[in-house]
XYZ file of C-alpha atoms in Angstrom:
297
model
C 142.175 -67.123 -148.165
C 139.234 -70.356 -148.629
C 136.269 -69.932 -146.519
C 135.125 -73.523 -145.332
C 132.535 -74.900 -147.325
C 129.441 -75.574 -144.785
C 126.324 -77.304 -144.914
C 123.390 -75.237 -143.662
C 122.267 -74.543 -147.156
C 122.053 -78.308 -148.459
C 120.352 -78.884 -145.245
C 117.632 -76.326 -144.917
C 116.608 -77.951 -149.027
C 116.748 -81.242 -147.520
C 114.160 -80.435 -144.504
C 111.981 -78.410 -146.883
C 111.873 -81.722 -149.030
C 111.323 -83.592 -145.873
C 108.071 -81.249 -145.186
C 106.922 -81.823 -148.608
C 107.174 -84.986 -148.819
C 105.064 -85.286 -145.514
C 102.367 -83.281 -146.842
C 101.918 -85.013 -150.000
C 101.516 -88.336 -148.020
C 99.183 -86.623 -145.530
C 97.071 -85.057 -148.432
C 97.207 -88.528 -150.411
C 96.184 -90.832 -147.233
C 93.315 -87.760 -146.964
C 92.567 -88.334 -150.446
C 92.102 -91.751 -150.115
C 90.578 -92.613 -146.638
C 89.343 -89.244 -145.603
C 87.390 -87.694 -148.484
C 85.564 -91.031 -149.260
C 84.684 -91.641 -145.525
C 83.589 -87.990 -145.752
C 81.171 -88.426 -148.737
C 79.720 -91.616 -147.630
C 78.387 -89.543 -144.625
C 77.099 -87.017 -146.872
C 75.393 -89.652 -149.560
C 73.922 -91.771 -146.315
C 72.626 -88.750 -144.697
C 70.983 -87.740 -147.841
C 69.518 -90.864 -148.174
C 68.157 -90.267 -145.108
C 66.579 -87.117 -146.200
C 65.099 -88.718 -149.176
C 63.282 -91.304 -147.018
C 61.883 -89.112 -144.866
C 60.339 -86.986 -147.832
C 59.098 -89.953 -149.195
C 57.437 -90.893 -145.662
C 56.356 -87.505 -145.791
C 54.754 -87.651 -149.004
C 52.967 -90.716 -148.652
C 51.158 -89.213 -145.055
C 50.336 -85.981 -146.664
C 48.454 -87.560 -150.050
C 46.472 -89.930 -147.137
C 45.836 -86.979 -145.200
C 44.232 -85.029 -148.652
C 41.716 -88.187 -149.237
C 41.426 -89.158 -145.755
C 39.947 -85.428 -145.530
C 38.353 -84.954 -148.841
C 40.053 -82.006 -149.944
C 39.995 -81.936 -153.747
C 41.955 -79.301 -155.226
C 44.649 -78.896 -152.552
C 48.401 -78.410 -153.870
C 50.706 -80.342 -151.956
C 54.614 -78.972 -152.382
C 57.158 -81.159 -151.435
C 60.751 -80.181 -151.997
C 64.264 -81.845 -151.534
C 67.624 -82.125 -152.661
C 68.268 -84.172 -155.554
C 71.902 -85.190 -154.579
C 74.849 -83.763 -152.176
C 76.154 -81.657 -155.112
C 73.614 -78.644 -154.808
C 74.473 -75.698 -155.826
C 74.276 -74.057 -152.584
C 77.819 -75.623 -152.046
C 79.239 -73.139 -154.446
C 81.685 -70.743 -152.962
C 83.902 -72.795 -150.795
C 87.649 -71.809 -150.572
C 88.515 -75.756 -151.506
C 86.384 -77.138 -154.124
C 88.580 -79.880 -155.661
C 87.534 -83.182 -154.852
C 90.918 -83.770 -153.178
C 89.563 -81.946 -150.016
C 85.959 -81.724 -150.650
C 84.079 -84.925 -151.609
C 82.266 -85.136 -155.127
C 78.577 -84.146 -154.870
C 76.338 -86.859 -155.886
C 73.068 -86.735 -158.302
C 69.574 -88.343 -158.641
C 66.655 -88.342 -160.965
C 63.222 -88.165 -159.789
C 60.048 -89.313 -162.169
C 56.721 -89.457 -162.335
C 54.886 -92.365 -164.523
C 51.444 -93.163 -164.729
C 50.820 -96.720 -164.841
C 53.190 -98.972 -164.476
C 51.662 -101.711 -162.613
C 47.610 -102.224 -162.765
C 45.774 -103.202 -159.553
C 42.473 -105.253 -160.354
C 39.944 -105.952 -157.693
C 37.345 -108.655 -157.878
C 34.676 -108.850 -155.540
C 32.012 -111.560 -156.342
C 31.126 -111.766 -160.237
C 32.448 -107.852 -160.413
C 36.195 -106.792 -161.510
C 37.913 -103.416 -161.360
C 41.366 -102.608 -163.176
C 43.038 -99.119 -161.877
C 45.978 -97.868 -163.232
C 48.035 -96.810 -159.791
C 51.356 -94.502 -161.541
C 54.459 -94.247 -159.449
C 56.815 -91.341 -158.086
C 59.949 -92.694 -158.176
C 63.889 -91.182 -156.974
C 66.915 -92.792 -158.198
C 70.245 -92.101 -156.743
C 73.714 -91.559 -158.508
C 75.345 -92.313 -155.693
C 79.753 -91.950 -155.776
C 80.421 -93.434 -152.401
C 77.213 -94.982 -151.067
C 75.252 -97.802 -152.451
C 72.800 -96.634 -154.770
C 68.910 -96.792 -153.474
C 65.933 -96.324 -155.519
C 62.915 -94.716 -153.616
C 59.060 -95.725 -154.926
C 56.063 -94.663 -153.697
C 53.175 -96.275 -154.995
C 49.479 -96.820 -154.280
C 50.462 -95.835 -150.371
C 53.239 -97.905 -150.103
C 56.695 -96.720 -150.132
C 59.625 -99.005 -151.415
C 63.040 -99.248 -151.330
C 65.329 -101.283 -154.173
C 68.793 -102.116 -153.567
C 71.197 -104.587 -155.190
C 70.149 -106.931 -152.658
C 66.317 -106.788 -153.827
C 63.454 -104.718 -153.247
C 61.803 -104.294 -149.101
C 59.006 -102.146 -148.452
C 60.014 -99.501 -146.103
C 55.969 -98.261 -145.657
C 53.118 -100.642 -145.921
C 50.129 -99.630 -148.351
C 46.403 -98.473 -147.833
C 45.237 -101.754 -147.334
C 43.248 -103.280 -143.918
C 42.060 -106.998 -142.716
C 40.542 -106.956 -139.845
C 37.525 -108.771 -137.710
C 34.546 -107.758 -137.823
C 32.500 -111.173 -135.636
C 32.103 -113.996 -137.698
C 33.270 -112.135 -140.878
C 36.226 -110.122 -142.061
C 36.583 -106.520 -143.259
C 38.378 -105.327 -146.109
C 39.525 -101.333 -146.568
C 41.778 -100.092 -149.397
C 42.513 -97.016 -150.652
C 43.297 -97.514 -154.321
C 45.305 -94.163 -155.063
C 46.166 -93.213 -158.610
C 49.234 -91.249 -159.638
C 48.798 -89.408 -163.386
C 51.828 -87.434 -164.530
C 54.789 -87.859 -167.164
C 57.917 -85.753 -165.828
C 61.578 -86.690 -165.141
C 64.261 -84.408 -163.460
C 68.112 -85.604 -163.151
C 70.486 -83.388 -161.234
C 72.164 -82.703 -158.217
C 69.885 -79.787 -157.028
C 67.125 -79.409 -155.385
C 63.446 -79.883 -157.053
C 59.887 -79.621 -155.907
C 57.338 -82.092 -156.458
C 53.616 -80.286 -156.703
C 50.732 -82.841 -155.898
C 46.580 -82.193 -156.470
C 43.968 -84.908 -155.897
C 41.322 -84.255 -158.785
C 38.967 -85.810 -157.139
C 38.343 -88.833 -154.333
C 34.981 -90.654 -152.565
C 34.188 -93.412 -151.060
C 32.145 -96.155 -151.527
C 29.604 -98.421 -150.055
C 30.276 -101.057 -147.326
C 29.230 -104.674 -149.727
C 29.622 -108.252 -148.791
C 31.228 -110.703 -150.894
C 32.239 -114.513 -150.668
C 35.212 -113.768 -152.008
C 37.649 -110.766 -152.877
C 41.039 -110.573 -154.917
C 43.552 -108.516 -155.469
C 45.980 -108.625 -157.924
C 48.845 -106.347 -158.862
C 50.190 -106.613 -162.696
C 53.427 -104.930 -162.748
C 56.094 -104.446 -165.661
C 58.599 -106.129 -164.027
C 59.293 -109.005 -161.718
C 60.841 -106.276 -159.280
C 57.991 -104.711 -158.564
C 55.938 -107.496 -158.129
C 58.087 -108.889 -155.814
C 57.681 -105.819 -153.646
C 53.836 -106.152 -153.801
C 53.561 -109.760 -152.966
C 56.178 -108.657 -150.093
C 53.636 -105.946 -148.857
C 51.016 -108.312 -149.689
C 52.016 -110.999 -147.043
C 52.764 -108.043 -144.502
C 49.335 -106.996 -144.926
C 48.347 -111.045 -144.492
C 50.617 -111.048 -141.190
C 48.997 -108.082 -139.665
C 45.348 -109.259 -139.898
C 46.247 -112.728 -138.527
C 48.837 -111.645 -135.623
C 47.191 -108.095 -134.572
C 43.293 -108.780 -135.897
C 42.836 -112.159 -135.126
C 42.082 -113.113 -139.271
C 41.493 -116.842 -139.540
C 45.431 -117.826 -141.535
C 43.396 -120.105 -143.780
C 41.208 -117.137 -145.185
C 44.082 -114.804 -146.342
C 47.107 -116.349 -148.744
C 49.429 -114.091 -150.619
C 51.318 -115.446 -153.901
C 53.493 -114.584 -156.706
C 53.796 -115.563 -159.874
C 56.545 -113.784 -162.766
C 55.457 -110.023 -163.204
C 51.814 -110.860 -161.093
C 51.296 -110.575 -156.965
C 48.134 -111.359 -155.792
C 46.618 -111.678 -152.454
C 43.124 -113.344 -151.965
C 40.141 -113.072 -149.018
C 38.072 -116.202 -148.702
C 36.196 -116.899 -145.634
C 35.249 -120.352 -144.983
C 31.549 -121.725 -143.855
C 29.886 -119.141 -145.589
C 31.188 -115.861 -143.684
C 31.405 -112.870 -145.992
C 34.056 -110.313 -146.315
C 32.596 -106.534 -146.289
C 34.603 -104.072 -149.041
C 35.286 -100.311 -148.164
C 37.061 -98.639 -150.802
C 38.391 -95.065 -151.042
C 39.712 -94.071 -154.708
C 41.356 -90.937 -155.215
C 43.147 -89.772 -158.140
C 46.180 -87.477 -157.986
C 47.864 -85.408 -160.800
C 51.678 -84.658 -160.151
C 53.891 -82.502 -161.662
C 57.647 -82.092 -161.458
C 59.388 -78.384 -161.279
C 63.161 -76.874 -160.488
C 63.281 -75.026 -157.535
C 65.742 -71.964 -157.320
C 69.161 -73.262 -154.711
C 70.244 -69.463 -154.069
C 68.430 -66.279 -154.345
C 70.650 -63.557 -156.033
């Protein structure tokens, strides 16, 4: 006797195919919407991080000449990219449900742009050095960090903006005008590229200040090794121009700021023989670049 031929095999394979199938395109549209949305997060909020540091870093060195402490070590430490190795030991770790950790490379240069200060018949070149982090971004644009001489900039595709101003005052003072800058100097030749984390150990060698003088006229001019960078000065130049007209009441026709190729300059000339009176704080910095341990076995 035939048995009748049924079905319920042929359609229990079908529906298992049918579950597949919608799992594949659920772990595909993932693949493809969620785990980039997820790592731009990750990349912006570590850009985040890196700004802040550099904020950070930037308060602290004013803080060591602002206080005359020669000798101190300042220790800053942060995460190079969003691949650390502190991510180790997650159940998923293909990039198919985790995002793909990003990298960086942070350096220290000395030199790198010159700042030159003439005050009457007298000129002074310092060598200012740079710390500098640039991102390997996968999912976010990529953003180089600077800080340099106080100021703290931030390069893009779109061009360079300066995210925190430098050491450098206008202000009233009566008839005349007043001039304070803190010309700081980085020394140091290190480079670190990775996705962990690294610490960045600071000491000012030494720092002082020196005498109030009066001048007729005063000039500074940044010499840079690339048009870049002296883009960004003559940018932080006419903010500093801005602020002593708007907020100090500066006479516009005694401040100008100008570029010109790899060269920013930005010039005080009172008129009807007022003087401009010159504070200047110097302080040199040695800075060294280390690994720093991301677990503790």
């Amino acid at each position: 006797m035939l048995l009748p031929l049924r079905d319920d095999a042929l359609s229990e394979v079908v529906g298992f195919v049918l579950i597949l199938g919608v799992i594949v395109v659920a772990l595909s549209l993932y693949q493809v919407y969620g785990v980039p949305a997820a790592g731009r997060e990750n990349e912006i909020a570590h850009m985040n991080q890196v700004k802040d540091r550099f904020v950070d870093y930037k308060l602290a060195l004013d803080s060591l000449w602002v206080n005359e402490r020669h000798g101190v070590l300042l220790s800053t430490a942060f995460d190079l990219g969003t691949g650390a190795g502190a991510t180790g030991g997650r159940v998923f770790t293909l990039p198919i449900f985790t995002p793909a950790g990003s990298g960086g490379t942070v350096s220290v240069m000395s030199g790198g742009a010159n700042l030159t200060i003439e005050a009457g018949t007298e000129s002074t070149t310092i060598p200012l050095g740079s710390l500098t982090y640039q991102s390997s971004n996968n999912y976010w644009v990529d953003q180089t960090w600077t800080y340099q001489m106080g100021a703290v900039f931030l390069s893009q595709d779109g061009g360079t903006t300066v995210r925190v101003g430098p050491s450098i005052a206008v202000a009233r003072a009566g008839e005349n005008t007043t001039l304070t800058i803190a010309p700081i100097r980085l020394e140091g030749s290190d480079t670190i590229a990775g996705s962990g984390p690294v610490r960045v150990e600071t000491r000012m060698r030494w720092g002082n200040s020196s005498s109030v003088e009066a001048y007729d006229r005063v000039n500074l001019t940044i010499e840079a090794d690339d048009p870049v960078t002296a883009r960004a000065w003559e940018r932080a130049f006419g903010e500093v121009r801005q602020r002593a007209i708007k907020e100090e009441g500066v006479d516009p026709s005694w401040l100008s700021a100008r570029l010109n190729g790899n060269t920013a300059w930005l010039t005080i000339e009172p008129k009807d023989d007022r003087k401009v009176f010159l504070s200047m704080y110097p302080a040199n910095y040695t800075v060294t670049i280390h690994n720093a341990a991301s677990l503790v076995e």
